[in-house]
C-alpha cells in the first residue's frame, strides 16, 4: 500500500502481512472490501466481463448551503451569471455522462436515463439536489448519480460565489440503488 499512498497512516504497521488486509483468489483479485485493489495492494479496474446484464438504478443527493443573500438572489433569478438552477441541472446531467473520465477506475457506462432535480429550501437557505442514473449493464451507476449531484452542487457554487464565498456543499451520499449482484440497498432501511 505504501507504493500507492506513501507512508502508512498512524496506527497502521507496514510490517503487518498484506494477507490480513486482502484475501487473494489466486487470480490477482481482492475480495475483502476493496474491489479496486489487487492482492498486492495495486490499484486496478475491476473486470466485469463475466457479470450478467441487469437493470441498475441509483439515486444520490446533496445539499448546497447558500446563506440568506445568495439564496434570495437564486430564488429571484437575479444571479449575474444566469439561471442557477437550470444551469446546474444541465451541468449535473453532463457530469453523470462524464463520470468515467473524472473517476479513473470507473467503467464507461452506457446510461439509459439521468435525472437531476434541484429545489430551494427556505428553512436553511439551501438548494437540495437529487440525481438519478440508470443503465442496463454489468456494473452499477452509483458513481454516476453521485457525480451528477456533486457537479450540480459545484455549479451552484460557481454561479453564486460572487454573492458569497461562504457557500458549503454538504451531505453528498447515495440514497438507494437497485440491481446487480449485491441487490437493492437503501439509506433509509
PDB file of N, CA and C in Angstrom, residues 71-86 120 159:
ATOM      1  N   UNK A  71     -29.150  32.905  -1.407  1.00  0.00           N
ATOM      2  CA  UNK A  71     -30.422  32.189  -1.577  1.00  0.00           C
ATOM      3  C   UNK A  71     -31.467  33.084  -2.236  1.00  0.00           C
ATOM      4  N   UNK A  72     -31.605  34.298  -1.739  1.00  0.00           N
ATOM      5  CA  UNK A  72     -32.621  35.207  -2.288  1.00  0.00           C
ATOM      6  C   UNK A  72     -32.294  35.606  -3.725  1.00  0.00           C
ATOM      7  N   UNK A  73     -31.019  35.725  -4.059  1.00  0.00           N
ATOM      8  CA  UNK A  73     -30.641  36.010  -5.447  1.00  0.00           C
ATOM      9  C   UNK A  73     -31.023  34.850  -6.366  1.00  0.00           C
ATOM     10  N   UNK A  74     -30.775  33.615  -5.905  1.00  0.00           N
ATOM     11  CA  UNK A  74     -31.134  32.433  -6.709  1.00  0.00           C
ATOM     12  C   UNK A  74     -32.653  32.339  -6.839  1.00  0.00           C
ATOM     13  N   UNK A  75     -33.359  32.511  -5.722  1.00  0.00           N
ATOM     14  CA  UNK A  75     -34.821  32.383  -5.717  1.00  0.00           C
ATOM     15  C   UNK A  75     -35.494  33.405  -6.633  1.00  0.00           C
ATOM     16  N   UNK A  76     -34.902  34.586  -6.735  1.00  0.00           N
ATOM     17  CA  UNK A  76     -35.493  35.627  -7.584  1.00  0.00           C
ATOM     18  C   UNK A  76     -34.847  35.682  -8.967  1.00  0.00           C
ATOM     19  N   UNK A  77     -33.992  34.686  -9.263  1.00  0.00           N
ATOM     20  CA  UNK A  77     -33.285  34.586 -10.552  1.00  0.00           C
ATOM     21  C   UNK A  77     -32.539  35.884 -10.882  1.00  0.00           C
ATOM     22  N   UNK A  78     -31.825  36.407  -9.887  1.00  0.00           N
ATOM     23  CA  UNK A  78     -31.096  37.665 -10.038  1.00  0.00           C
ATOM     24  C   UNK A  78     -29.580  37.472 -10.006  1.00  0.00           C
ATOM     25  N   UNK A  79     -29.101  36.231 -10.128  1.00  0.00           N
ATOM     26  CA  UNK A  79     -27.660  35.969 -10.141  1.00  0.00           C
ATOM     27  C   UNK A  79     -27.103  36.425 -11.487  1.00  0.00           C
ATOM     28  N   UNK A  80     -25.992  37.156 -11.461  1.00  0.00           N
ATOM     29  CA  UNK A  80     -25.425  37.756 -12.679  1.00  0.00           C
ATOM     30  C   UNK A  80     -25.111  36.725 -13.758  1.00  0.00           C
ATOM     31  N   UNK A  81     -24.712  35.536 -13.360  1.00  0.00           N
ATOM     32  CA  UNK A  81     -24.335  34.514 -14.349  1.00  0.00           C
ATOM     33  C   UNK A  81     -25.537  33.839 -15.006  1.00  0.00           C
ATOM     34  N   UNK A  82     -26.740  34.064 -14.482  1.00  0.00           N
ATOM     35  CA  UNK A  82     -27.911  33.479 -15.124  1.00  0.00           C
ATOM     36  C   UNK A  82     -28.739  32.605 -14.208  1.00  0.00           C
ATOM     37  N   UNK A  83     -29.546  31.753 -14.819  1.00  0.00           N
ATOM     38  CA  UNK A  83     -30.489  30.877 -14.122  1.00  0.00           C
ATOM     39  C   UNK A  83     -29.731  29.721 -13.457  1.00  0.00           C
ATOM     40  N   UNK A  84     -29.442  29.876 -12.181  1.00  0.00           N
ATOM     41  CA  UNK A  84     -28.598  28.937 -11.437  1.00  0.00           C
ATOM     42  C   UNK A  84     -29.160  27.518 -11.466  1.00  0.00           C
ATOM     43  N   UNK A  85     -30.422  27.357 -11.187  1.00  0.00           N
ATOM     44  CA  UNK A  85     -30.993  26.017 -11.064  1.00  0.00           C
ATOM     45  C   UNK A  85     -31.000  25.267 -12.395  1.00  0.00           C
ATOM     46  N   UNK A  86     -31.327  25.932 -13.475  1.00  0.00           N
ATOM     47  CA  UNK A  86     -31.335  25.255 -14.771  1.00  0.00           C
ATOM     48  C   UNK A  86     -29.921  24.950 -15.282  1.00  0.00           C
ATOM     49  N   UNK A 120     -35.253  24.635  -3.947  1.00  0.00           N
ATOM     50  CA  UNK A 120     -34.865  25.609  -2.931  1.00  0.00           C
ATOM     51  C   UNK A 120     -35.536  25.271  -1.606  1.00  0.00           C
ATOM     52  N   UNK A 159     -21.727  29.663  -9.722  1.00  0.00           N
ATOM     53  CA  UNK A 159     -22.611  30.736 -10.179  1.00  0.00           C
ATOM     54  C   UNK A 159     -22.948  31.733  -9.078  1.00  0.00           C
TER      55      UNK A 159
END
